[in-house]
Coordinates of C-alpha atoms and ligand atoms in Angstrom, one line a residue:
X908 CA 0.0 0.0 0.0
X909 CA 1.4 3.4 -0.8
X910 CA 1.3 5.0 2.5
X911 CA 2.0 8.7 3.4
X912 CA 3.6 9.8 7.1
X913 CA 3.3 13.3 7.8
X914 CA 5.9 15.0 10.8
X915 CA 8.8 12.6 10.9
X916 CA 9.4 12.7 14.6
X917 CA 9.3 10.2 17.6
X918 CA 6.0 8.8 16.1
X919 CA 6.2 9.6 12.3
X920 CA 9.4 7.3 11.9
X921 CA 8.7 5.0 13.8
X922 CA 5.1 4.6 12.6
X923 CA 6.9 5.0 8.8
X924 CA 9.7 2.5 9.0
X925 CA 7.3 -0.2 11.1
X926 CA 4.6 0.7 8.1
X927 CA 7.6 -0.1 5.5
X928 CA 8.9 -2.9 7.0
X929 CA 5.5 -4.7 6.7
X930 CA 5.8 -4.4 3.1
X931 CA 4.4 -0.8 2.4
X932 CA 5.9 1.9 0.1
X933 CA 6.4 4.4 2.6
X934 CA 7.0 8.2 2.0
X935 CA 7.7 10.1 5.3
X936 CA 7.5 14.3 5.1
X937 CA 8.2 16.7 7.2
X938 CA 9.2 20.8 6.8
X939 CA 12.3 20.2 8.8
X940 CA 14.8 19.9 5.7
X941 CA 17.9 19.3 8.0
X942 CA 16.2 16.2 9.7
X943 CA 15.1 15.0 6.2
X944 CA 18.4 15.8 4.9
X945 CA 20.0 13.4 8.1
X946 CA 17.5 10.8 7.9
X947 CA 17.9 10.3 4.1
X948 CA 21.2 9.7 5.0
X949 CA 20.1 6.9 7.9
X950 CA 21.3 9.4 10.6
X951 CA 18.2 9.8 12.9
X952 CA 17.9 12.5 15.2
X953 CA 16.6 10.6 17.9
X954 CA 17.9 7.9 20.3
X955 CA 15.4 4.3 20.2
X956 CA 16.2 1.1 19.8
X957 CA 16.4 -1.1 17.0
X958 CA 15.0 2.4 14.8
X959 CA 18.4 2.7 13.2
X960 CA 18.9 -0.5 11.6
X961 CA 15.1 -0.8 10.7
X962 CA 15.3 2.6 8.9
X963 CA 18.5 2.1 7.2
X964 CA 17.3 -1.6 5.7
X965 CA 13.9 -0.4 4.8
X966 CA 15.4 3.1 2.6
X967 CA 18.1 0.5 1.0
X968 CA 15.6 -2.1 0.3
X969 CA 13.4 0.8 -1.4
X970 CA 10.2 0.8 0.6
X971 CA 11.0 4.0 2.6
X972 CA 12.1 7.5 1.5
X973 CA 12.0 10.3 3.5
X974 CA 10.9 13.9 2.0
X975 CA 10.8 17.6 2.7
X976 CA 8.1 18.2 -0.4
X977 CA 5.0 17.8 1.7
X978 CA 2.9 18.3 -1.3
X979 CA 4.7 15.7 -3.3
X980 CA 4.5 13.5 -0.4
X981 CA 0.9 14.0 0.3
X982 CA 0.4 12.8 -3.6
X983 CA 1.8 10.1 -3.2
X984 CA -0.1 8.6 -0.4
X985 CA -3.3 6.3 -0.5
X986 CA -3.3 6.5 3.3
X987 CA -2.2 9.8 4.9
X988 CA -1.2 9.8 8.5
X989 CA -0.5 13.2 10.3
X990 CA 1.6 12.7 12.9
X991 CA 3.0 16.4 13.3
X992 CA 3.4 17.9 16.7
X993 CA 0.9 18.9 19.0
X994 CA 2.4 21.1 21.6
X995 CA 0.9 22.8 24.6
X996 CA -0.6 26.2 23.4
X997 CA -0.1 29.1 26.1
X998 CA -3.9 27.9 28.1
X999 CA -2.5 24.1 28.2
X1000 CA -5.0 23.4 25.3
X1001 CA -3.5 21.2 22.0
X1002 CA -2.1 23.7 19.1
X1003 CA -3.4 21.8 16.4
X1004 CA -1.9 24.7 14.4
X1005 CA 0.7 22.3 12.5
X1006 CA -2.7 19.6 12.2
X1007 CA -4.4 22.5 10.3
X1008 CA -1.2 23.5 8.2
X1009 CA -1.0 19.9 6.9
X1010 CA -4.9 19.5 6.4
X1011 CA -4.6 22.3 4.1
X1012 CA -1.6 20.7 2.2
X1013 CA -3.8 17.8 2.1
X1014 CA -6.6 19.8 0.5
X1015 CA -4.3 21.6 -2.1
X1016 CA -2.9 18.5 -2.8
X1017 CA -5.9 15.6 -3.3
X1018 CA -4.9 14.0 -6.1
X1019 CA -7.9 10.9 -6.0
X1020 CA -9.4 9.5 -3.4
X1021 CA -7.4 9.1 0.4
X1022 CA -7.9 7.8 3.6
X1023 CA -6.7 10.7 6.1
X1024 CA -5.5 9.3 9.3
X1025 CA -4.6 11.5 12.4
X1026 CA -2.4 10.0 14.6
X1027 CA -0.7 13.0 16.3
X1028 CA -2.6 13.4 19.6
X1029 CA -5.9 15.6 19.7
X1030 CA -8.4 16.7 21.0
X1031 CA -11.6 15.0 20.6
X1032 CA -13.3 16.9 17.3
X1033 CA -10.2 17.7 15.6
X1034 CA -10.9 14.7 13.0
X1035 CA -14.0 17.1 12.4
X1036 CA -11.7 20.5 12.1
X1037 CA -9.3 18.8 9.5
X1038 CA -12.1 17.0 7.2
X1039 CA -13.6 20.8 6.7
X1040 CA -10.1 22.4 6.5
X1041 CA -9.5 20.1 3.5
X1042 CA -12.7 19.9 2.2
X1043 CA -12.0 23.6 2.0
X1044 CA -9.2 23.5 -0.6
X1045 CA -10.9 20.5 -2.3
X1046 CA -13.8 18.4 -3.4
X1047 CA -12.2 15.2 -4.3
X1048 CA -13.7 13.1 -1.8
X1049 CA -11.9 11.7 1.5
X1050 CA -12.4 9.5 4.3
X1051 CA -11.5 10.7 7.6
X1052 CA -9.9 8.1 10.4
X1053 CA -8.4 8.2 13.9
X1054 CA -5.5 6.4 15.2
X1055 CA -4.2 7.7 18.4
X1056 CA -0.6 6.2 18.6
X1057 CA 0.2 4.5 22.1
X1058 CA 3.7 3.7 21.9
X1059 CA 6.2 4.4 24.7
X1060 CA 9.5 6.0 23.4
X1061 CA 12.4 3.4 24.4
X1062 CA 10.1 0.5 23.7
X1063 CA 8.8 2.2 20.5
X1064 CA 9.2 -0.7 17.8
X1065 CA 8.7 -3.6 20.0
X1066 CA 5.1 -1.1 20.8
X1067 CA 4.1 -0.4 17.6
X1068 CA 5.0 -3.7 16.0
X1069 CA 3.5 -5.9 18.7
X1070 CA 1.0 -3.3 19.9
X1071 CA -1.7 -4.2 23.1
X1072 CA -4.6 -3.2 20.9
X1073 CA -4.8 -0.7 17.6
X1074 CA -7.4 1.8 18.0
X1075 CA -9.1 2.9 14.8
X1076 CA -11.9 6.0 15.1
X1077 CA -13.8 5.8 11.6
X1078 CA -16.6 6.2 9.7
X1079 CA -16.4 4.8 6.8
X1080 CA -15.8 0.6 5.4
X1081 CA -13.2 2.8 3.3
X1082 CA -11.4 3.6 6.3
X1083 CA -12.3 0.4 8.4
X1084 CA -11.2 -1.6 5.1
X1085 CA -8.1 -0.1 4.1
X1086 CA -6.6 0.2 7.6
X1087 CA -7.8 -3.0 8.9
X1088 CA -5.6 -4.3 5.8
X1089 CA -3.0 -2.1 6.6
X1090 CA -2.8 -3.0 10.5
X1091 CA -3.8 -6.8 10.4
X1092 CA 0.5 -7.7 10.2
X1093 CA 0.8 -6.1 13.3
X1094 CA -2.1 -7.9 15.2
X1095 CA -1.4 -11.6 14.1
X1096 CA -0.8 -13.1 17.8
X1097 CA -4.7 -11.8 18.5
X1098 CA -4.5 -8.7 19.9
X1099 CA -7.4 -6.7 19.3
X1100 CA -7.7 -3.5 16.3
X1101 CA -10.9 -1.8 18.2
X1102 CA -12.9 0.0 15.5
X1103 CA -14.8 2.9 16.9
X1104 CA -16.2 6.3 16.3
X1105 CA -14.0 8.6 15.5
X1106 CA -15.0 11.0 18.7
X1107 CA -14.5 7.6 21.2
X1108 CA -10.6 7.1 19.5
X1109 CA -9.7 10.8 20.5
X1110 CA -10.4 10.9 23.6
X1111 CA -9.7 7.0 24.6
X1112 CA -6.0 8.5 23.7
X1113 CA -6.3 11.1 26.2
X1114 CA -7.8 8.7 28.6
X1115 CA -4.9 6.3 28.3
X1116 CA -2.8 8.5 29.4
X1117 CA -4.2 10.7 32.0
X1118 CA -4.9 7.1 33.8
X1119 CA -1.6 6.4 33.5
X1120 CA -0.4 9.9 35.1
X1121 CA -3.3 9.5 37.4
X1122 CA -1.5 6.0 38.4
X1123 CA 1.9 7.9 38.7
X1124 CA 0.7 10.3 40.8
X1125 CA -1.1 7.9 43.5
X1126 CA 1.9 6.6 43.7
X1127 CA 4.0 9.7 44.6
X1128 CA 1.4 10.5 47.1
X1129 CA 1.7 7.1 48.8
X1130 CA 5.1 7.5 48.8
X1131 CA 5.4 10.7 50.4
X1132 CA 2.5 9.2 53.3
X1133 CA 5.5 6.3 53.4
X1134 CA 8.0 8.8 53.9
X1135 CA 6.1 10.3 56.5
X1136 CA 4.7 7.3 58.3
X1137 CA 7.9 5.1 57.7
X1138 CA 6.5 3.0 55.4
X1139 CA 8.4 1.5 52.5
X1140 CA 6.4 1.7 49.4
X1141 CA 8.2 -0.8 47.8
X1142 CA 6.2 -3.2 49.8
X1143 CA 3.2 -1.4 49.4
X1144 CA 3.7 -1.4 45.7
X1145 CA 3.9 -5.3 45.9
X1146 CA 0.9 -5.6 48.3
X1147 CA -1.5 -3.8 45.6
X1148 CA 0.4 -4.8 42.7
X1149 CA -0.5 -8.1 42.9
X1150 CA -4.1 -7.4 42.5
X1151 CA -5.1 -8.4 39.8
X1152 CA -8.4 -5.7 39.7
X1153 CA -5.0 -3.4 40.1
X1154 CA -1.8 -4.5 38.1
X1155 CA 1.5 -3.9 38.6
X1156 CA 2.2 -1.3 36.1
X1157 CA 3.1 1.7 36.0
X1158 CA 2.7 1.9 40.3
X1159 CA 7.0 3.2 40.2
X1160 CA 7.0 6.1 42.6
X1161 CA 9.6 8.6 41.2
X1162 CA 10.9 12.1 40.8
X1163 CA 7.0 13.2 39.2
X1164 CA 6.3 12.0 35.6
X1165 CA 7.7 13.8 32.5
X1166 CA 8.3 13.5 28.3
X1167 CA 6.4 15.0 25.8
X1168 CA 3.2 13.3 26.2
X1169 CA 1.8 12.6 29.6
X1170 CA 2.3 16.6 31.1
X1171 CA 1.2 18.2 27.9
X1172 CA -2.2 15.6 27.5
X1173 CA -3.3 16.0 31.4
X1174 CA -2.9 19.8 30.7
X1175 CA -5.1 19.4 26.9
X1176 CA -7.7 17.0 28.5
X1177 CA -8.0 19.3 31.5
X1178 CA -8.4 22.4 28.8
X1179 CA -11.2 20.3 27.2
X1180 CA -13.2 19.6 29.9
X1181 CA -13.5 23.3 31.2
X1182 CA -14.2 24.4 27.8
X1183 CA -17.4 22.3 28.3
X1184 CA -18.2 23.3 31.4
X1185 CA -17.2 19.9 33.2
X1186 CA -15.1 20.4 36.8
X1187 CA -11.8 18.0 36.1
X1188 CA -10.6 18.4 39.4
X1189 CA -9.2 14.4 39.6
X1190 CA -6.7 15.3 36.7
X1191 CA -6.0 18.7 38.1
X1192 CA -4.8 17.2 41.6
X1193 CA -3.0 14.3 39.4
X1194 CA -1.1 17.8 37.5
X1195 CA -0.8 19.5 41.1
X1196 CA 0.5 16.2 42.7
X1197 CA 3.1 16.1 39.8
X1198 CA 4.6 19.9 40.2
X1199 CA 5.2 19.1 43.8
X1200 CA 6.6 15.9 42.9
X1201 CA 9.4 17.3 40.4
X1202 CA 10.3 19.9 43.2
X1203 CA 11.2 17.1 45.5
X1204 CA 14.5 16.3 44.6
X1205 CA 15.5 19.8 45.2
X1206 CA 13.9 20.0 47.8
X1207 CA 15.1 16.9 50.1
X1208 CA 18.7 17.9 48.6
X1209 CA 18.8 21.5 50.1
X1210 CA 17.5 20.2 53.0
X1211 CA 20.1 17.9 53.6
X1212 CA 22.6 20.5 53.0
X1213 CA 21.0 22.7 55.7
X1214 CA 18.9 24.8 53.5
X1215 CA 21.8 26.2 50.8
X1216 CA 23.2 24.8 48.1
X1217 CA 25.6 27.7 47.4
X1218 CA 29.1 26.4 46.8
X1219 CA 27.9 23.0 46.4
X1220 CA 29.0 20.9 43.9
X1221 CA 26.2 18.2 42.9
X1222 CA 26.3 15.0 40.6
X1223 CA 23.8 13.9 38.7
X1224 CA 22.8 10.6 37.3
X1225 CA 20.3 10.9 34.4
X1226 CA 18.8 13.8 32.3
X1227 CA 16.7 12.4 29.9
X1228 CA 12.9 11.8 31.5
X1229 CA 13.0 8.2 31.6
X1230 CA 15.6 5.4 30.3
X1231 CA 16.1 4.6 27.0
X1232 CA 15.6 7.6 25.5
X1233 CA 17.5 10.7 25.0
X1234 CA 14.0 13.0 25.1
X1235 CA 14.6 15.4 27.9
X1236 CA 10.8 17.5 27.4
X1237 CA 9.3 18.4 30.7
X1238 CA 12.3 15.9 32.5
X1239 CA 12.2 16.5 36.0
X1240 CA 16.1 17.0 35.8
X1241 CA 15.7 20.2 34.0
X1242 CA 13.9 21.7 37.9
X1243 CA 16.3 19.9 39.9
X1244 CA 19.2 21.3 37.9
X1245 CA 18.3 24.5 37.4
X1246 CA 17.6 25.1 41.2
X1247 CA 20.4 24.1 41.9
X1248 CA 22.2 26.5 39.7
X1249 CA 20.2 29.3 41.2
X1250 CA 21.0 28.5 44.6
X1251 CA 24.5 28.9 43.6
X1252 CA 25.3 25.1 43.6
X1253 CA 27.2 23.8 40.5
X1254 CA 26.5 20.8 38.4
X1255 CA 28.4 18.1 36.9
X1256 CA 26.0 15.4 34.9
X1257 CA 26.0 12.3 33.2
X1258 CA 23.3 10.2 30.9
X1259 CA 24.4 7.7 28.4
X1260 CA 22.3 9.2 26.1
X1261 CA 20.8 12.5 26.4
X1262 CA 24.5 15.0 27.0
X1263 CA 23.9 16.3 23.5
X1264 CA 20.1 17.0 24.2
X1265 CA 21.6 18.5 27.6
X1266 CA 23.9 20.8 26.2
X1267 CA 21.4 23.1 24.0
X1268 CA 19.7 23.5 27.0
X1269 CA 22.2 24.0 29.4
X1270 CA 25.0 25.1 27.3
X1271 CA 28.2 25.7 29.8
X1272 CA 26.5 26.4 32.7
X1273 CA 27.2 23.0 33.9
X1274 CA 29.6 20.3 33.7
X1275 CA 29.6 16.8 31.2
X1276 CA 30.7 13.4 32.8
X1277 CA 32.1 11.0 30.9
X1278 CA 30.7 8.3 32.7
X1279 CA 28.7 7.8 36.5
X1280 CA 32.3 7.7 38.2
X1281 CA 33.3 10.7 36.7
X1282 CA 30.1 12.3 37.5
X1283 CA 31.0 11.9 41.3
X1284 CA 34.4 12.6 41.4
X1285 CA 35.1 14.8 44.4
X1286 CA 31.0 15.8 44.6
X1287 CA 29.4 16.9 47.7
X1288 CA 26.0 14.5 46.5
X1289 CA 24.9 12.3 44.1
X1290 CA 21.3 12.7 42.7
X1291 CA 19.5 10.4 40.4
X1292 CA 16.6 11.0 38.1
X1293 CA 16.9 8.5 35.5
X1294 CA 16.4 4.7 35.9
X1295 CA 18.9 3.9 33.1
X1296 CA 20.7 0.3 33.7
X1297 CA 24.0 1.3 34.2
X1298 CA 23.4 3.0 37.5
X1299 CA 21.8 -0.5 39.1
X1300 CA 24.6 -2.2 40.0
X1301 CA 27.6 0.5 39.9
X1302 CA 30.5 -0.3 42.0
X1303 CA 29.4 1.3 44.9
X1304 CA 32.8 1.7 47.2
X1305 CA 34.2 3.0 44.2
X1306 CA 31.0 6.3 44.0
X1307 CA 31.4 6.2 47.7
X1308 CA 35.2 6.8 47.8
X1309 CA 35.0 9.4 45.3
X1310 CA 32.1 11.6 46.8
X1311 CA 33.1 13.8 49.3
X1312 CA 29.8 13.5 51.2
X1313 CA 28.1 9.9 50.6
X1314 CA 25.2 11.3 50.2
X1315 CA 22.5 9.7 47.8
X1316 CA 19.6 11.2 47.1
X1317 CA 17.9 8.3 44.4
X1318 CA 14.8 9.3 42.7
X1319 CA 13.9 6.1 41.5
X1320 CA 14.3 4.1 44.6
X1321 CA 17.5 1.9 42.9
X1322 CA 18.8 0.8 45.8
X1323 CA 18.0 -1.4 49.1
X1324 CA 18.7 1.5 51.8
X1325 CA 19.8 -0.6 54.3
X1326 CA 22.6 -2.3 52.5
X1327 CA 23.8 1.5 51.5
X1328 CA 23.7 2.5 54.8
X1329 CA 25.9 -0.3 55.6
X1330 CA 27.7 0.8 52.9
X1331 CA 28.4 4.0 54.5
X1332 CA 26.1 6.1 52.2
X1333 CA 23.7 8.7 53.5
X1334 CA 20.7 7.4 51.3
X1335 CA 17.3 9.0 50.6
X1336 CA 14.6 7.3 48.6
X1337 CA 11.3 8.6 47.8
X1338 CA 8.9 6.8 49.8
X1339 CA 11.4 4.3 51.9
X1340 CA 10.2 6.1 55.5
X1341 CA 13.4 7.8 55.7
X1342 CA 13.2 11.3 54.1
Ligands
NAD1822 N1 6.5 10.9 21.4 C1 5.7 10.0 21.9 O1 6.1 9.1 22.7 C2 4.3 10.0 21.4 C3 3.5 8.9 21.7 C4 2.2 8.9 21.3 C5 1.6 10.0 20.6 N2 2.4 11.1 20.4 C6 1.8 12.3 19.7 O2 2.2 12.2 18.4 C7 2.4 13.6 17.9 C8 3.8 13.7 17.4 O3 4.7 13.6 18.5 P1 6.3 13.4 18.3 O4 6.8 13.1 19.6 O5 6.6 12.5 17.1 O6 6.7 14.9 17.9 P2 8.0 15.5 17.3 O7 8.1 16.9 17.8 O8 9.2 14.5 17.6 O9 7.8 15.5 15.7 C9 6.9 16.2 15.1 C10 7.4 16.5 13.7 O10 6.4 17.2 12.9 C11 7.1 18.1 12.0 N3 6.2 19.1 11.5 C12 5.6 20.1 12.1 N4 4.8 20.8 11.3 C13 4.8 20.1 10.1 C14 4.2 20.3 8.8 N5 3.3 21.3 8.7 N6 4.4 19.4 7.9 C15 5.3 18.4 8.1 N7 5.9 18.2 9.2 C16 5.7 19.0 10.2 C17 8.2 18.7 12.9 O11 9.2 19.2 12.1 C18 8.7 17.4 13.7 O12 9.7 16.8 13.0 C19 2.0 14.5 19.0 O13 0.7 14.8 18.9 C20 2.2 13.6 20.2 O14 1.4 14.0 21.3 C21 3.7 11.1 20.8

């Protein structure tokens, strides 16, 4: 099937090289003509495993070419997917301004017959906005479809090859047809393709993901009644987790949730519901719970520190806002860091992946490790944000020799805090009845 992909980002390539590796000719657009210009060349601008080889087999095998002619692109299409950004606008509502830019490219440009498929994250209606923006440029006639994408970047093939379920908002047996065809090599083992309205797909994306901030948010509140009760929530983790009317997913207390998905669709979902009048206080404590959450680092480190950081010199173990990816939107290290900085502390950091990422936003005003020991060297505390493997099982005389205060404050709860105590290590969790 000639299939279009519109933004080439986190979800347009993936989406695009998964779509060509099934046997589809695949053209994926975007305006960015430096990141075509990379990718044609199989250099991707992002950090997930297994994309690289995927993208470089399926552009030498000839199924997927990547384009900075949008209208060409859009041409060339039977199935057009939009997968452009959708950042926060200024009153936390969705800017569906590059959704409506593309629509009317896919007006200009309708050629015969499409299937138009949004699968950038909107609002519930927005399927409505870009059928009228195009039919505005156009009167070739069009089927509209939704497919909110779920994948998790840093699992992102393995998720949208092997995917829970596939959720297809339509109207049309055009669009249930041609995408049920176009999806069934994805869904062989059984897992469900849901066919729905298109107005039920929107906003199951959004309710996907506020239950999963919702989940992280418990959490962080249970750990902080831990902290304060001296509780472990490890064990309470287990003690629900096991559950099965609960699950144990996604129940990791942490440093508050980040990325470019879960703060900016709370914030969108929240937008919607005042618009129409309906009170969303649960997701607004799950957004309140969160901003107090990704000030707690800071906070339990100053406090440790006797209220000032000035002078300090503070190590820190993962920027990006989870592992396995080098995405640092909305991390919690970007807080942490930059109170430090303005409390006169200084910085020395280390991620295996996200340093580049790091330096456009921090530029020189902190310090690069090398590697987690060189992070340390000589620091007065060691902070972690990021769960990455290589700071599970680090040799830990070796971090404690080279700190000059053994103080560990972990964010993601890495470590058994008795065995660093006997260690010799002054060791906060979140949520271990010790802060
Ligand atoms: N990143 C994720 O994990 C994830 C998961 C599920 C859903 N989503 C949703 O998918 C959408 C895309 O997210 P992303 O992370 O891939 O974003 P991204 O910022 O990585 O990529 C978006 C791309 O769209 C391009 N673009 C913008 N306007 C364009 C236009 N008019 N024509 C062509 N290209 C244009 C940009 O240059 C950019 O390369 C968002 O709505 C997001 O909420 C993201």
């Amino acid at each position: 099937m000639r299939v279009t992909v519109i933004g080439s980002g986190y979800v347009g390539l993936v989406a695009g090289a998964c779509l060509a590796e099934t046997g589809n000719e695949v053209v994926c657009a975007d305006v960015d003509e430096r990141k075509i210009s990379r990718l044609s060349g199989n250099d991707l601008p992002i950090y997930e495993p297994g994309l690289e080889p995927m993208v470089a087999r399926n552009q030498s095998e000839g199924r997927l070419r990547f384009s900075a002619d949008v209208d060409a692109a859009i041409r060339h299409g039977k199935v057009i997917f939009i997968a452009v950004g959708t950042p926060p606008g200024e009153d936390g509502s969705a800017d569906l301004k590059h959704v409506l830019e593309v629509a009317a490219s896919i007006g200009r440009n309708l050629n015969e017959s499409k299937i138009v498929v949004t699968k950038s994250t909107v609002p519930v209606g927005t399927a409505e906005k870009v059928r009228a923006a195009i039919r505005s440029h156009s009167a070739t006639p069009f089927f509209m479809a939704s497919n909110p994408e779920f994948l998790k970047e840093g699992a992102a093939i393995d998720d949208f090859m092997k995917p829970d379920r596939v959720v297809l908002g339509v109207d049309s047996d055009e669009a249930r047809e041609t995408l049920g065809q176009l999806y069934a090599p994805f869904v062989r083992t059984g897992n469900p393709i849901l066919f729905m309205d298109i107005r039920s797909a929107e906003v199951t994306k959004y309710a996907a993901n506020a239950m999963l901030a919702t989940r992280i948010s418990f959490m962080n509140q249970i750990a902080q009644l831990c902290d304060l009760v001296g509780a472990d929530v490890g064990m309470v983790r287990k003690g629900i987790g096991t559950d099965r009317r609960i699950g144990a997913a996604f129940l990791f207390p942490g440093p508050g949730y980040g990325g470019s998905c879960f703060p900016k669709d709370v914030a969108a979902l929240i937008k919607t519901a005042v618009d129409i009048g309906m009170t969303p206080d649960l997701w607004q404590s799950v957004e309140a719970v969160n901003a107090r959450q990704k000030r707690i680092l800071l906070e339990r480190l100053t406090r440790r520190f006797g209220g000032s950081l000035a002078g300090r010199e503070v190590a820190v173990w993962g920027l990006a806002f989870k592992a396995e990816t080098d995405d640092m939107r909305e991390s919690p290290a970007i807080p942490l860091i930059e109170g430090i900085l303005t409390a006169g502390g200084r910085v020395r950091a280390h991620d295996p992946k996200a340093l580049d990422v790091a330096r456009v936003i921090f530029g020189d005003r902190i310090e690069y490790a090398k590697d987690p020991y060189d992070a340390v060297q000589d620091a007065d505390a060691l902070v972690i944000v990021t769960e990455w493997l290589v700071y599970r099982n680090p040799d830990l005389d070796r971090v404690r020799g080279a700190l000059k205060r053994p103080l560990v404050i972990d964010g993601r709860n890495l470590f058994d805090p008795e065995r660093m105590e006997r260690q010799g290590f002054e060791y906060v969790g979140i949520g271990r009845g010790r802060a």
